[in-house]
Amino acid sequence: MSWQAYIDKNLIGAGAGNKAAIVGIDGSVLAATQGYTLSKAEIKDLLRGFEEPPVMLAEGFYAAGNKFMCLKSDGQVAVGKKGSEGICLGRANQVFVACGCDLEKTELRNSSRIVAQLVEYLKEQNC
């Protein structure tokens, strides 16, 4: 399955959100929904946040030009919120997933569950 298919089928199609990206730990964007862009600085900071969850929790994080308050970060999955926007991040072995959602249409808990399931599958595939 292509990286874009994971986004289209396993994230957006499963109701996790309305925008997403899959990024390699080398910083390369492997796939993304149209118009959803993570800057190189954001990617670097998000990867560091997976290594230092307490920092991510204390300081929040930036994604797609927005600063999110971090609600959860355990090194594997992070959840953030900014107004009516939510984001779920998940780290696999060689990639991480970012999925943004409109909280008026999607429950953050549901989005987080779907992202975590995809990340577990990707880990099993050594991705």
mmCIF file with all atom_site columns, C-alpha atoms in Angstrom:
data_model
loop_
_atom_site.group_PDB
_atom_site.id
_atom_site.type_symbol
_atom_site.label_atom_id
_atom_site.label_alt_id
_atom_site.label_comp_id
_atom_site.label_asym_id
_atom_site.label_entity_id
_atom_site.label_seq_id
_atom_site.pdbx_PDB_ins_code
_atom_site.Cartn_x
_atom_site.Cartn_y
_atom_site.Cartn_z
_atom_site.occupancy
_atom_site.B_iso_or_equiv
_atom_site.pdbx_formal_charge
_atom_site.auth_seq_id
_atom_site.auth_comp_id
_atom_site.auth_asym_id
_atom_site.auth_atom_id
_atom_site.pdbx_PDB_model_num
ATOM 1   C CA . MET A 1 1   ? 0.000   0.000  0.000  1.00 0.00 ? 1   MET A CA 1
ATOM 2   C CA . SER A 1 2   ? 1.297   3.481  -0.799 1.00 0.00 ? 2   SER A CA 1
ATOM 3   C CA . TRP A 1 3   ? 1.829   6.066  1.930  1.00 0.00 ? 3   TRP A CA 1
ATOM 4   C CA . GLN A 1 4   ? -0.939  8.191  0.428  1.00 0.00 ? 4   GLN A CA 1
ATOM 5   C CA . ALA A 1 5   ? -3.322  5.215  0.608  1.00 0.00 ? 5   ALA A CA 1
ATOM 6   C CA . TYR A 1 6   ? -2.648  4.924  4.352  1.00 0.00 ? 6   TYR A CA 1
ATOM 7   C CA . ILE A 1 7   ? -3.739  8.542  4.712  1.00 0.00 ? 7   ILE A CA 1
ATOM 8   C CA . ASP A 1 8   ? -6.748  8.257  2.412  1.00 0.00 ? 8   ASP A CA 1
ATOM 9   C CA . LYS A 1 9   ? -8.036  4.900  3.709  1.00 0.00 ? 9   LYS A CA 1
ATOM 10  C CA . ASN A 1 10  ? -6.732  4.396  7.239  1.00 0.00 ? 10  ASN A CA 1
ATOM 11  C CA . LEU A 1 11  ? -6.899  7.979  8.529  1.00 0.00 ? 11  LEU A CA 1
ATOM 12  C CA . ILE A 1 12  ? -9.246  10.247 6.561  1.00 0.00 ? 12  ILE A CA 1
ATOM 13  C CA . GLY A 1 13  ? -11.423 7.371  5.340  1.00 0.00 ? 13  GLY A CA 1
ATOM 14  C CA . ALA A 1 14  ? -11.659 5.916  8.847  1.00 0.00 ? 14  ALA A CA 1
ATOM 15  C CA . GLY A 1 15  ? -12.857 9.235  10.281 1.00 0.00 ? 15  GLY A CA 1
ATOM 16  C CA . ALA A 1 16  ? -9.686  10.192 12.168 1.00 0.00 ? 16  ALA A CA 1
ATOM 17  C CA . GLY A 1 17  ? -9.639  13.689 10.730 1.00 0.00 ? 17  GLY A CA 1
ATOM 18  C CA . ASN A 1 18  ? -9.675  15.832 7.629  1.00 0.00 ? 18  ASN A CA 1
ATOM 19  C CA . LYS A 1 19  ? -5.944  16.329 7.026  1.00 0.00 ? 19  LYS A CA 1
ATOM 20  C CA . ALA A 1 20  ? -2.888  14.206 7.604  1.00 0.00 ? 20  ALA A CA 1
ATOM 21  C CA . ALA A 1 21  ? 0.754   13.600 6.789  1.00 0.00 ? 21  ALA A CA 1
ATOM 22  C CA . ILE A 1 22  ? 3.170   10.714 7.088  1.00 0.00 ? 22  ILE A CA 1
ATOM 23  C CA . VAL A 1 23  ? 6.753   11.838 7.620  1.00 0.00 ? 23  VAL A CA 1
ATOM 24  C CA . GLY A 1 24  ? 9.980   9.843  7.695  1.00 0.00 ? 24  GLY A CA 1
ATOM 25  C CA . ILE A 1 25  ? 12.230  10.225 10.723 1.00 0.00 ? 25  ILE A CA 1
ATOM 26  C CA . ASP A 1 26  ? 14.760  11.711 8.288  1.00 0.00 ? 26  ASP A CA 1
ATOM 27  C CA . GLY A 1 27  ? 12.330  14.632 7.867  1.00 0.00 ? 27  GLY A CA 1
ATOM 28  C CA . SER A 1 28  ? 11.041  13.709 4.409  1.00 0.00 ? 28  SER A CA 1
ATOM 29  C CA . VAL A 1 29  ? 7.299   14.061 3.854  1.00 0.00 ? 29  VAL A CA 1
ATOM 30  C CA . LEU A 1 30  ? 6.197   10.724 2.397  1.00 0.00 ? 30  LEU A CA 1
ATOM 31  C CA . ALA A 1 31  ? 2.544   11.667 1.865  1.00 0.00 ? 31  ALA A CA 1
ATOM 32  C CA . ALA A 1 32  ? 0.094   14.368 2.882  1.00 0.00 ? 32  ALA A CA 1
ATOM 33  C CA . THR A 1 33  ? -3.370  15.624 2.153  1.00 0.00 ? 33  THR A CA 1
ATOM 34  C CA . GLN A 1 34  ? -3.399  18.564 -0.206 1.00 0.00 ? 34  GLN A CA 1
ATOM 35  C CA . GLY A 1 35  ? -2.557  21.804 1.577  1.00 0.00 ? 35  GLY A CA 1
ATOM 36  C CA . TYR A 1 36  ? -1.417  20.142 4.824  1.00 0.00 ? 36  TYR A CA 1
ATOM 37  C CA . THR A 1 37  ? 2.194   21.160 5.252  1.00 0.00 ? 37  THR A CA 1
ATOM 38  C CA . LEU A 1 38  ? 4.591   20.608 8.125  1.00 0.00 ? 38  LEU A CA 1
ATOM 39  C CA . SER A 1 39  ? 7.697   22.789 8.000  1.00 0.00 ? 39  SER A CA 1
ATOM 40  C CA . LYS A 1 40  ? 11.171  21.309 8.443  1.00 0.00 ? 40  LYS A CA 1
ATOM 41  C CA . ALA A 1 41  ? 11.452  23.098 11.812 1.00 0.00 ? 41  ALA A CA 1
ATOM 42  C CA . GLU A 1 42  ? 8.091   21.669 12.944 1.00 0.00 ? 42  GLU A CA 1
ATOM 43  C CA . ILE A 1 43  ? 9.123   18.160 11.870 1.00 0.00 ? 43  ILE A CA 1
ATOM 44  C CA . LYS A 1 44  ? 12.401  18.462 13.769 1.00 0.00 ? 44  LYS A CA 1
ATOM 45  C CA . ASP A 1 45  ? 10.620  19.713 16.904 1.00 0.00 ? 45  ASP A CA 1
ATOM 46  C CA . LEU A 1 46  ? 7.923   17.013 16.700 1.00 0.00 ? 46  LEU A CA 1
ATOM 47  C CA . LEU A 1 47  ? 10.548  14.290 16.413 1.00 0.00 ? 47  LEU A CA 1
ATOM 48  C CA . ARG A 1 48  ? 12.334  15.763 19.430 1.00 0.00 ? 48  ARG A CA 1
ATOM 49  C CA . GLY A 1 49  ? 9.011   15.837 21.271 1.00 0.00 ? 49  GLY A CA 1
ATOM 50  C CA . PHE A 1 50  ? 8.632   12.087 20.836 1.00 0.00 ? 50  PHE A CA 1
ATOM 51  C CA . GLU A 1 51  ? 12.027  11.703 22.512 1.00 0.00 ? 51  GLU A CA 1
ATOM 52  C CA . GLU A 1 52  ? 11.200  14.189 25.298 1.00 0.00 ? 52  GLU A CA 1
ATOM 53  C CA . PRO A 1 53  ? 7.474   13.849 26.133 1.00 0.00 ? 53  PRO A CA 1
ATOM 54  C CA . PRO A 1 54  ? 7.627   16.051 29.273 1.00 0.00 ? 54  PRO A CA 1
ATOM 55  C CA . VAL A 1 55  ? 8.925   18.958 27.182 1.00 0.00 ? 55  VAL A CA 1
ATOM 56  C CA . MET A 1 56  ? 6.139   18.493 24.641 1.00 0.00 ? 56  MET A CA 1
ATOM 57  C CA . LEU A 1 57  ? 3.570   18.408 27.462 1.00 0.00 ? 57  LEU A CA 1
ATOM 58  C CA . ALA A 1 58  ? 4.956   21.538 29.105 1.00 0.00 ? 58  ALA A CA 1
ATOM 59  C CA . GLU A 1 59  ? 5.554   23.651 26.008 1.00 0.00 ? 59  GLU A CA 1
ATOM 60  C CA . GLY A 1 60  ? 3.027   22.377 23.477 1.00 0.00 ? 60  GLY A CA 1
ATOM 61  C CA . PHE A 1 61  ? 4.050   22.039 19.853 1.00 0.00 ? 61  PHE A CA 1
ATOM 62  C CA . TYR A 1 62  ? 3.661   23.537 16.392 1.00 0.00 ? 62  TYR A CA 1
ATOM 63  C CA . ALA A 1 63  ? 2.172   21.711 13.419 1.00 0.00 ? 63  ALA A CA 1
ATOM 64  C CA . ALA A 1 64  ? 1.091   23.155 10.072 1.00 0.00 ? 64  ALA A CA 1
ATOM 65  C CA . GLY A 1 65  ? 1.748   26.683 11.329 1.00 0.00 ? 65  GLY A CA 1
ATOM 66  C CA . ASN A 1 66  ? -0.415  26.376 14.456 1.00 0.00 ? 66  ASN A CA 1
ATOM 67  C CA . LYS A 1 67  ? 0.629   26.097 18.092 1.00 0.00 ? 67  LYS A CA 1
ATOM 68  C CA . PHE A 1 68  ? -1.163  23.320 19.933 1.00 0.00 ? 68  PHE A CA 1
ATOM 69  C CA . MET A 1 69  ? -1.566  22.783 23.654 1.00 0.00 ? 69  MET A CA 1
ATOM 70  C CA . CYS A 1 70  ? -0.348  19.252 24.329 1.00 0.00 ? 70  CYS A CA 1
ATOM 71  C CA . LEU A 1 71  ? -2.945  17.184 26.175 1.00 0.00 ? 71  LEU A CA 1
ATOM 72  C CA . LYS A 1 72  ? -1.069  13.870 26.082 1.00 0.00 ? 72  LYS A CA 1
ATOM 73  C CA . SER A 1 73  ? 2.429   12.758 25.159 1.00 0.00 ? 73  SER A CA 1
ATOM 74  C CA . ASP A 1 74  ? 3.960   9.409  26.034 1.00 0.00 ? 74  ASP A CA 1
ATOM 75  C CA . GLY A 1 75  ? 6.694   9.061  23.433 1.00 0.00 ? 75  GLY A CA 1
ATOM 76  C CA . GLN A 1 76  ? 4.455   7.028  21.151 1.00 0.00 ? 76  GLN A CA 1
ATOM 77  C CA . VAL A 1 77  ? 1.306   9.119  20.778 1.00 0.00 ? 77  VAL A CA 1
ATOM 78  C CA . ALA A 1 78  ? 0.741   12.831 21.338 1.00 0.00 ? 78  ALA A CA 1
ATOM 79  C CA . VAL A 1 79  ? -2.547  14.706 21.301 1.00 0.00 ? 79  VAL A CA 1
ATOM 80  C CA . GLY A 1 80  ? -2.970  18.446 20.963 1.00 0.00 ? 80  GLY A CA 1
ATOM 81  C CA . LYS A 1 81  ? -5.704  21.040 20.799 1.00 0.00 ? 81  LYS A CA 1
ATOM 82  C CA . LYS A 1 82  ? -6.061  24.615 19.616 1.00 0.00 ? 82  LYS A CA 1
ATOM 83  C CA . GLY A 1 83  ? -9.574  26.005 19.824 1.00 0.00 ? 83  GLY A CA 1
ATOM 84  C CA . SER A 1 84  ? -11.805 23.811 17.662 1.00 0.00 ? 84  SER A CA 1
ATOM 85  C CA . GLU A 1 85  ? -8.820  22.096 16.026 1.00 0.00 ? 85  GLU A CA 1
ATOM 86  C CA . GLY A 1 86  ? -7.256  18.898 17.258 1.00 0.00 ? 86  GLY A CA 1
ATOM 87  C CA . ILE A 1 87  ? -4.231  16.902 16.213 1.00 0.00 ? 87  ILE A CA 1
ATOM 88  C CA . CYS A 1 88  ? -3.031  13.396 16.925 1.00 0.00 ? 88  CYS A CA 1
ATOM 89  C CA . LEU A 1 89  ? 0.557   12.346 16.359 1.00 0.00 ? 89  LEU A CA 1
ATOM 90  C CA . GLY A 1 90  ? 1.936   8.835  16.412 1.00 0.00 ? 90  GLY A CA 1
ATOM 91  C CA . ARG A 1 91  ? 5.502   7.541  16.126 1.00 0.00 ? 91  ARG A CA 1
ATOM 92  C CA . ALA A 1 92  ? 6.331   4.224  14.458 1.00 0.00 ? 92  ALA A CA 1
ATOM 93  C CA . ASN A 1 93  ? 9.860   2.908  13.822 1.00 0.00 ? 93  ASN A CA 1
ATOM 94  C CA . GLN A 1 94  ? 10.806  4.885  10.707 1.00 0.00 ? 94  GLN A CA 1
ATOM 95  C CA . VAL A 1 95  ? 7.894   7.313  10.304 1.00 0.00 ? 95  VAL A CA 1
ATOM 96  C CA . PHE A 1 96  ? 5.475   9.428  12.263 1.00 0.00 ? 96  PHE A CA 1
ATOM 97  C CA . VAL A 1 97  ? 1.859   10.235 11.511 1.00 0.00 ? 97  VAL A CA 1
ATOM 98  C CA . ALA A 1 98  ? 0.156   13.591 12.020 1.00 0.00 ? 98  ALA A CA 1
ATOM 99  C CA . CYS A 1 99  ? -3.623  13.777 11.700 1.00 0.00 ? 99  CYS A CA 1
ATOM 100 C CA . GLY A 1 100 ? -5.547  17.003 12.141 1.00 0.00 ? 100 GLY A CA 1
ATOM 101 C CA . CYS A 1 101 ? -9.248  17.173 12.846 1.00 0.00 ? 101 CYS A CA 1
ATOM 102 C CA . ASP A 1 102 ? -12.098 19.616 13.284 1.00 0.00 ? 102 ASP A CA 1
ATOM 103 C CA . LEU A 1 103 ? -13.318 18.980 16.831 1.00 0.00 ? 103 LEU A CA 1
ATOM 104 C CA . GLU A 1 104 ? -16.856 19.978 15.894 1.00 0.00 ? 104 GLU A CA 1
ATOM 105 C CA . LYS A 1 105 ? -16.960 16.945 13.555 1.00 0.00 ? 105 LYS A CA 1
ATOM 106 C CA . THR A 1 106 ? -14.506 14.476 15.086 1.00 0.00 ? 106 THR A CA 1
ATOM 107 C CA . GLU A 1 107 ? -13.909 13.351 18.662 1.00 0.00 ? 107 GLU A CA 1
ATOM 108 C CA . LEU A 1 108 ? -10.256 13.684 19.595 1.00 0.00 ? 108 LEU A CA 1
ATOM 109 C CA . ARG A 1 109 ? -10.442 10.393 21.477 1.00 0.00 ? 109 ARG A CA 1
ATOM 110 C CA . ASN A 1 110 ? -11.610 8.599  18.317 1.00 0.00 ? 110 ASN A CA 1
ATOM 111 C CA . SER A 1 111 ? -8.932  10.254 16.207 1.00 0.00 ? 111 SER A CA 1
ATOM 112 C CA . SER A 1 112 ? -6.259  9.277  18.714 1.00 0.00 ? 112 SER A CA 1
ATOM 113 C CA . ARG A 1 113 ? -7.435  5.661  18.721 1.00 0.00 ? 113 ARG A CA 1
ATOM 114 C CA . ILE A 1 114 ? -7.334  5.435  14.917 1.00 0.00 ? 114 ILE A CA 1
ATOM 115 C CA . VAL A 1 115 ? -3.868  7.023  14.734 1.00 0.00 ? 115 VAL A CA 1
ATOM 116 C CA . ALA A 1 116 ? -2.572  4.672  17.451 1.00 0.00 ? 116 ALA A CA 1
ATOM 117 C CA . GLN A 1 117 ? -3.943  1.640  15.560 1.00 0.00 ? 117 GLN A CA 1
ATOM 118 C CA . LEU A 1 118 ? -2.247  2.713  12.337 1.00 0.00 ? 118 LEU A CA 1
ATOM 119 C CA . VAL A 1 119 ? 1.028   3.370  14.146 1.00 0.00 ? 119 VAL A CA 1
ATOM 120 C CA . GLU A 1 120 ? 0.930   -0.101 15.747 1.00 0.00 ? 120 GLU A CA 1
ATOM 121 C CA . TYR A 1 121 ? 0.341   -1.651 12.322 1.00 0.00 ? 121 TYR A CA 1
ATOM 122 C CA . LEU A 1 122 ? 3.224   0.345  10.822 1.00 0.00 ? 122 LEU A CA 1
ATOM 123 C CA . LYS A 1 123 ? 5.493   -0.795 13.662 1.00 0.00 ? 123 LYS A CA 1
ATOM 124 C CA . GLU A 1 124 ? 4.590   -4.410 12.931 1.00 0.00 ? 124 GLU A CA 1
ATOM 125 C CA . GLN A 1 125 ? 5.580   -3.756 9.304  1.00 0.00 ? 125 GLN A CA 1
ATOM 126 C CA . ASN A 1 126 ? 8.862   -2.194 10.555 1.00 0.00 ? 126 ASN A CA 1
ATOM 127 C CA . CYS A 1 127 ? 7.933   1.169  9.076  1.00 0.00 ? 127 CYS A CA 1
#
